Short mmCIF file of C-alpha atoms in Angstrom, two decimals:
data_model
loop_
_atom_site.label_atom_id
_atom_site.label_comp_id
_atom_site.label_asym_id
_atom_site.label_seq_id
_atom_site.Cartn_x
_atom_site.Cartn_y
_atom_site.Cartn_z
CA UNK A 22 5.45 -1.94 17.62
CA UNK A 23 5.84 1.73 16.66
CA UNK A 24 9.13 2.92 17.07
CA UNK A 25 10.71 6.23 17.55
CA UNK A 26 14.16 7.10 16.62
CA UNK A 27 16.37 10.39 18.01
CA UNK A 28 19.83 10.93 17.48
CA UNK A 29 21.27 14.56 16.33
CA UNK A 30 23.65 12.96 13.99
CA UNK A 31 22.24 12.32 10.41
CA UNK A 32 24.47 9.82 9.19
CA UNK A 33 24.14 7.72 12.71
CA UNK A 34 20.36 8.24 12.68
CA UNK A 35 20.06 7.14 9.14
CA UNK A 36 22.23 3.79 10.18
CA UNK A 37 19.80 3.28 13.53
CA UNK A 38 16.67 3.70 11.35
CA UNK A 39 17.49 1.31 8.95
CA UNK A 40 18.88 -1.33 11.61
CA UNK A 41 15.29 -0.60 13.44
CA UNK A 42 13.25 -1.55 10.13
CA UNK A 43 14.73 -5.15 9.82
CA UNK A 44 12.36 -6.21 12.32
CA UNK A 45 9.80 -7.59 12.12
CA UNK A 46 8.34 -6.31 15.15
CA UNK A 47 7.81 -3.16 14.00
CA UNK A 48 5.19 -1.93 12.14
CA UNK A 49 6.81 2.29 11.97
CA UNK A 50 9.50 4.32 12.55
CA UNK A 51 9.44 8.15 13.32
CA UNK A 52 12.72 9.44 12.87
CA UNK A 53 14.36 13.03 14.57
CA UNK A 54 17.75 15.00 15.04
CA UNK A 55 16.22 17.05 18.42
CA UNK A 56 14.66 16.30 21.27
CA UNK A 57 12.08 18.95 21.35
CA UNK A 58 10.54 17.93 18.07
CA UNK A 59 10.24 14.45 18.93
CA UNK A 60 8.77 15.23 22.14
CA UNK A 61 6.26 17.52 20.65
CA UNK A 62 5.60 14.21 18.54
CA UNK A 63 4.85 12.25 21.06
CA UNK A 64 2.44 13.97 22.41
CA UNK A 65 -0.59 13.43 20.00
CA UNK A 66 1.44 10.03 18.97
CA UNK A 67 2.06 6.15 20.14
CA UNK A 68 5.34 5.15 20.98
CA UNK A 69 5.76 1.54 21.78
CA UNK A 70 9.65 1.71 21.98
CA UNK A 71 11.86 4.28 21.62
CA UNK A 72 15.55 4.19 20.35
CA UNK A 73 18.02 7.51 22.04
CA UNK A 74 20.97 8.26 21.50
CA UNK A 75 22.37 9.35 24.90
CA UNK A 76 24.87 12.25 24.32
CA UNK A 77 23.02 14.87 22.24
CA UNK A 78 23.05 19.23 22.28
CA UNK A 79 21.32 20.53 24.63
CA UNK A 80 19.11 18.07 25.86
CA UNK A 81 20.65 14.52 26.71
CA UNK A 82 19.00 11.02 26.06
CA UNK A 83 18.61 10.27 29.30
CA UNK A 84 16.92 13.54 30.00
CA UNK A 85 14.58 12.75 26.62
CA UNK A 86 13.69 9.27 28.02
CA UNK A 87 12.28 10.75 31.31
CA UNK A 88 10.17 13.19 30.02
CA UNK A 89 8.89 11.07 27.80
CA UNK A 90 7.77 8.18 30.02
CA UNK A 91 5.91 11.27 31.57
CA UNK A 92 4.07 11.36 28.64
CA UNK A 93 3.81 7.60 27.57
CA UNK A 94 4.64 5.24 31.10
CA UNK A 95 4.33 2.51 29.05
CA UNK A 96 6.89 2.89 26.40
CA UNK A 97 10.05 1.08 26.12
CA UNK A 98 13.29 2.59 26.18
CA UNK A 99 16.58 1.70 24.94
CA UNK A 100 19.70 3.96 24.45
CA UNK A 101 22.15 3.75 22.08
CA UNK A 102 25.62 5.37 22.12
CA UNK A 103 30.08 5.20 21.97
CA UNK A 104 30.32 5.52 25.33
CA UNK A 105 29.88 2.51 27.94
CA UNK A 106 30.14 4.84 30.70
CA UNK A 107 26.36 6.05 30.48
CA UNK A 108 25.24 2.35 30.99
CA UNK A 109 25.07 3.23 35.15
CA UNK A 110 22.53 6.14 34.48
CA UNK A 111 20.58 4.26 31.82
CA UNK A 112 19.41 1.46 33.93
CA UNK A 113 18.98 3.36 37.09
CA UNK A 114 16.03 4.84 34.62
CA UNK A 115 14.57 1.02 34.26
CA UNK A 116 15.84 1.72 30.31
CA UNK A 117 14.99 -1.87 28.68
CA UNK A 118 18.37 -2.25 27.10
CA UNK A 119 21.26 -0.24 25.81
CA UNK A 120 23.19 -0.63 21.97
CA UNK A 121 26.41 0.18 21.71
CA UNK A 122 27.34 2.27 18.17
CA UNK A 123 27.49 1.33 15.35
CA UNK A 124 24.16 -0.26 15.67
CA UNK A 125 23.31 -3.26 13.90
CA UNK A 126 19.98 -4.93 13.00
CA UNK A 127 20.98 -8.37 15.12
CA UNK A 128 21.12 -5.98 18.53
CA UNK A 129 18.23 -4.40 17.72
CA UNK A 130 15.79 -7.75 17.52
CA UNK A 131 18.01 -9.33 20.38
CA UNK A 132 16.38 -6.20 22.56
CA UNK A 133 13.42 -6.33 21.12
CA UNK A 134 13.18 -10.23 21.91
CA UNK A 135 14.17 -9.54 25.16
CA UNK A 136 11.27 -6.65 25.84
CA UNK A 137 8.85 -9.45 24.30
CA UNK A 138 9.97 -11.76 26.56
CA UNK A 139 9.35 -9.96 29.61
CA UNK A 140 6.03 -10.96 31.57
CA UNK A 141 3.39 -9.06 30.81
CA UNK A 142 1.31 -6.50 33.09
CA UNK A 143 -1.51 -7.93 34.34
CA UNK A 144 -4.87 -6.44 32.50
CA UNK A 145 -7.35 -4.93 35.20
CA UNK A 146 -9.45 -3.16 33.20
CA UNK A 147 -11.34 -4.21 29.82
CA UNK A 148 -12.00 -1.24 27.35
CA UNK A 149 -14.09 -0.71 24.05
CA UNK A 150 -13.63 2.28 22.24
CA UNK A 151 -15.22 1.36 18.54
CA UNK A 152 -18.40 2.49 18.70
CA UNK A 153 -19.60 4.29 22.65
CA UNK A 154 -16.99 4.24 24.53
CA UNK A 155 -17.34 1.03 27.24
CA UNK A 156 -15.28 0.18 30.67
CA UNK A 157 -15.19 -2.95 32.22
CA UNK A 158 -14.01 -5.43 35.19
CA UNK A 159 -14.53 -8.80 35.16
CA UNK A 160 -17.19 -8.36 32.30
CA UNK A 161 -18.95 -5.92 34.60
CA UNK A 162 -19.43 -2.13 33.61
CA UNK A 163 -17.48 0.22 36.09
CA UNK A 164 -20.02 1.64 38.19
CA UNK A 165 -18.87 5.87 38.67
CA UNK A 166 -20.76 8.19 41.09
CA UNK A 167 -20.35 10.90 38.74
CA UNK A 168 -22.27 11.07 35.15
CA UNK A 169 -19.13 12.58 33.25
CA UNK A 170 -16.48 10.57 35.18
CA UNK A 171 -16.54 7.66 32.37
CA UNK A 172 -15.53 10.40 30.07
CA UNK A 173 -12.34 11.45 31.61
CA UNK A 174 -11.16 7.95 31.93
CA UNK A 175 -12.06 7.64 27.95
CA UNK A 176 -10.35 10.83 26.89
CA UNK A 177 -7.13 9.10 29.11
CA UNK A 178 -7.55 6.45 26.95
CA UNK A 179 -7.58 8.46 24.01
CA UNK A 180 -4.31 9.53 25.02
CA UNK A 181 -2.77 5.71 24.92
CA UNK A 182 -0.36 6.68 27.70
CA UNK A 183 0.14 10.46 26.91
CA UNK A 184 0.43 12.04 29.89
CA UNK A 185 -2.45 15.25 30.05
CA UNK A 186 -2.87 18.07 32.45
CA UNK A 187 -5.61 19.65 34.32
CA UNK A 188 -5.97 22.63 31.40
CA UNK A 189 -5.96 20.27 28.98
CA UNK A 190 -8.87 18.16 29.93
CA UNK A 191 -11.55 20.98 31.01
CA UNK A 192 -10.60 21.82 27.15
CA UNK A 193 -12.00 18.82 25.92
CA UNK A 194 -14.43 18.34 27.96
CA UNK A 195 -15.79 21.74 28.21
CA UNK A 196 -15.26 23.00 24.58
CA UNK A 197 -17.13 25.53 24.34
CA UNK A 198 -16.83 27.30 27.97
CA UNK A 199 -14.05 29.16 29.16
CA UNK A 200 -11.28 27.22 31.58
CA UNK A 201 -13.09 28.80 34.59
CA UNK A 202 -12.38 27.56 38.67
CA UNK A 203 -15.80 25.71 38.26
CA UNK A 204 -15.31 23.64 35.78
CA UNK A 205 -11.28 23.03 37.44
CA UNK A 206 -12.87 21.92 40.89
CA UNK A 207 -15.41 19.57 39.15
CA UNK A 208 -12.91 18.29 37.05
CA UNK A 209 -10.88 17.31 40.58
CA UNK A 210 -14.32 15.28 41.89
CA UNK A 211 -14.39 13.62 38.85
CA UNK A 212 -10.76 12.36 38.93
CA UNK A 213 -11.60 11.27 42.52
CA UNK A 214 -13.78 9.71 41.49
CA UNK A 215 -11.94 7.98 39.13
CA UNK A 216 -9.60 6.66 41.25
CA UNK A 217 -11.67 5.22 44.08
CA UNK A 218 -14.02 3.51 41.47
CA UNK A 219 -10.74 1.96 39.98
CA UNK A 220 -9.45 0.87 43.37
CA UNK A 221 -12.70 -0.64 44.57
CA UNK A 222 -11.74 -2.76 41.51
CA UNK A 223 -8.23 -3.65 42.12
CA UNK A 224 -7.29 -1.37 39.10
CA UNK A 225 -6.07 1.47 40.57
CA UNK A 226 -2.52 1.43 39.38
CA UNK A 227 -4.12 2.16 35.60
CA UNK A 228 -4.16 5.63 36.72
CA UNK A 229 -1.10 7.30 36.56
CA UNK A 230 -0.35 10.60 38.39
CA UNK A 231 3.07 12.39 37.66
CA UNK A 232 3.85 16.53 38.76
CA UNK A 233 0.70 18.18 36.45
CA UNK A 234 -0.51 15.64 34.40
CA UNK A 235 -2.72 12.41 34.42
CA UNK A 236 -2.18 9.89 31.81
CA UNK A 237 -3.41 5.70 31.42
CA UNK A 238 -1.12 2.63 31.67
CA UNK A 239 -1.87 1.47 28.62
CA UNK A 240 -0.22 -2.21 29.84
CA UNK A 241 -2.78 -2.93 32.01
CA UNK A 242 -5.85 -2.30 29.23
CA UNK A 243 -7.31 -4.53 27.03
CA UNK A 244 -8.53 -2.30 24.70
CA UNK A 245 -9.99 -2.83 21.03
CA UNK A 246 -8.33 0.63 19.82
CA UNK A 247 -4.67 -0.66 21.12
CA UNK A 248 -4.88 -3.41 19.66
CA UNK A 249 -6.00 -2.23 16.35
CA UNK A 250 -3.09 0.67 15.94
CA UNK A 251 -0.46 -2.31 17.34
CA UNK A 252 -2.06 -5.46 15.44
CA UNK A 253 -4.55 -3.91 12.76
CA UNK A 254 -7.45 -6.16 14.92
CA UNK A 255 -10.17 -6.14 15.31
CA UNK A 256 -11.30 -4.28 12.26
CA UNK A 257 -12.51 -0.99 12.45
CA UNK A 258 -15.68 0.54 10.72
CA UNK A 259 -15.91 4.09 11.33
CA UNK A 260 -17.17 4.89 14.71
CA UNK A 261 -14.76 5.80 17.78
CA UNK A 262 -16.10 6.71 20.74
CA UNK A 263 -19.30 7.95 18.90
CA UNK A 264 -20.91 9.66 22.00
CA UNK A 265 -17.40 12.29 23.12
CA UNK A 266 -17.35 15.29 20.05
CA UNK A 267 -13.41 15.62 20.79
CA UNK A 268 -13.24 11.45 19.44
CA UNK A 269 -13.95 13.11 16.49
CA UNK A 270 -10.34 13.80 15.26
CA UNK A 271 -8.89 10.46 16.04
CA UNK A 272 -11.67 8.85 14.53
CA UNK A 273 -10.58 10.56 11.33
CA UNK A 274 -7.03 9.34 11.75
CA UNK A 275 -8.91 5.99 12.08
CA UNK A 276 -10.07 5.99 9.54
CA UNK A 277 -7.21 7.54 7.29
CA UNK A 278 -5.32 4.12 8.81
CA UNK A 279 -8.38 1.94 7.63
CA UNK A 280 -8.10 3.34 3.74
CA UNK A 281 -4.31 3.16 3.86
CA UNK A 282 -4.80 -0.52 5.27
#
């Protein structure tokens, strides 16, 4: 699991961190004293399960948490503070547990056994991203009325969870043009498209719409690039996506992880 850690106290986020890297479970830990920094982390990052501390300046845990399961649905959250009283507010959020300070490394694997022991979303969708990007249900290749509509779901899966808007995906997908209405209204048909060919599948609930952006469930894919960034399998040799220019970068970080592995 990749972790992320926020708490605007040093000392206390020094104590979490090291509580957080006694398990065994996880594989990183990205560590910071704001909330706007680690949300501008997230955004190009994977968070697995995230570890906030509920009463910080200006912006509170709980407020933290839900914008970032608009970014990353799938992540898991638990909050840690003194003060029992935000327990109410914390689980009407679905967090998936709460630590009371000072946090020890015994609470932190009891939650984390807990979040492992919770049955798992059903996979709907079979993806393979090393190499041309592929989609799949029930071994058979998702059949889109649109040519470029297989290459909005992959750049959603590029995202692992991330939530993305509108703007954001002409940009990738139309690099070199400007953001015109044209390219916005076929961008539209294409996510319609998207989401009837994943419901004439039974899969629709992979996409995930929130207020201005469009992101993946990353629970419900079986995907060779998850796996590898959670699990380091199934080895990776260099290509990512190979047909999609904008893969480019994160096939670079790819491979960055490969060498360092």
């Amino acid at each position: 699991m990749i972790a992320l850690a926020v708490d605007d106290e040093r000392p206390m986020l020094h104590a979490l961190v090291r509580a957080i890297k006694e398990s065994a479970d996880i594989t990183e830990v990205t560590e910071f004293t704001t909330c706007s920094a680690a949300l501008e982390w997230a955004k190009n990052n994977t968070v697995d399960i995230a570890f906030l501390d509920v009463s910080m300046r200006g912006m509170s845990g709980i407020m933290l948490a839900e914008k970032l399961l608009e970014q990353q649905p799938g992540c898991k959250i638990i909050f840690c503070t003194g003060y029992s009283e935000y327990a109410v507010d914390a689980f009407k959020l679905h967090a998936s547990g709460y630590l009371m300070k000072p946090v020890t490394a015994e609470a932190v694997q009891k939650e984390i056994d807990h979040i492992k022991g919770q049955k798992a979303k059903e996979r709907l969708l079979t993806v393979k991203c090393f190499g041309n990007f592929e989609a799949y249900c029930n071994r058979e290749p998702l059949a889109f009325r649109r040519t470029r509509t297989k290459e909005v779901l992959a750049f959603l899966v590029d995202r692992h969870g991330a939530g993305v808007t509108t703007k954001e995906i002409c940009a990738k997908l139309w690099e070199n043009e400007m953001d015109d209405a044209r390219n916005r209204n076929y961008l539209y048909q294409m996510l319609e498209d998207l989401r009837r060919t994943l419901k004439e599948v039974g899969a629709e609930s992979i996409l995930v719409k929130t207020t201005g952006t469009y992101a993946v469930d990353p629970e419900r894919i079986d995907c060779d690039y998850y796996s590898y960034l959670s699990k380091g399998k199934p080895e990776f040799f260099g290509e990512y996506m190979s047909q999609y220019s904008w893969a480019e970068e994160t096939c670079a970080m790819l491979c960055m992880k490969s060498e360092i592995n």
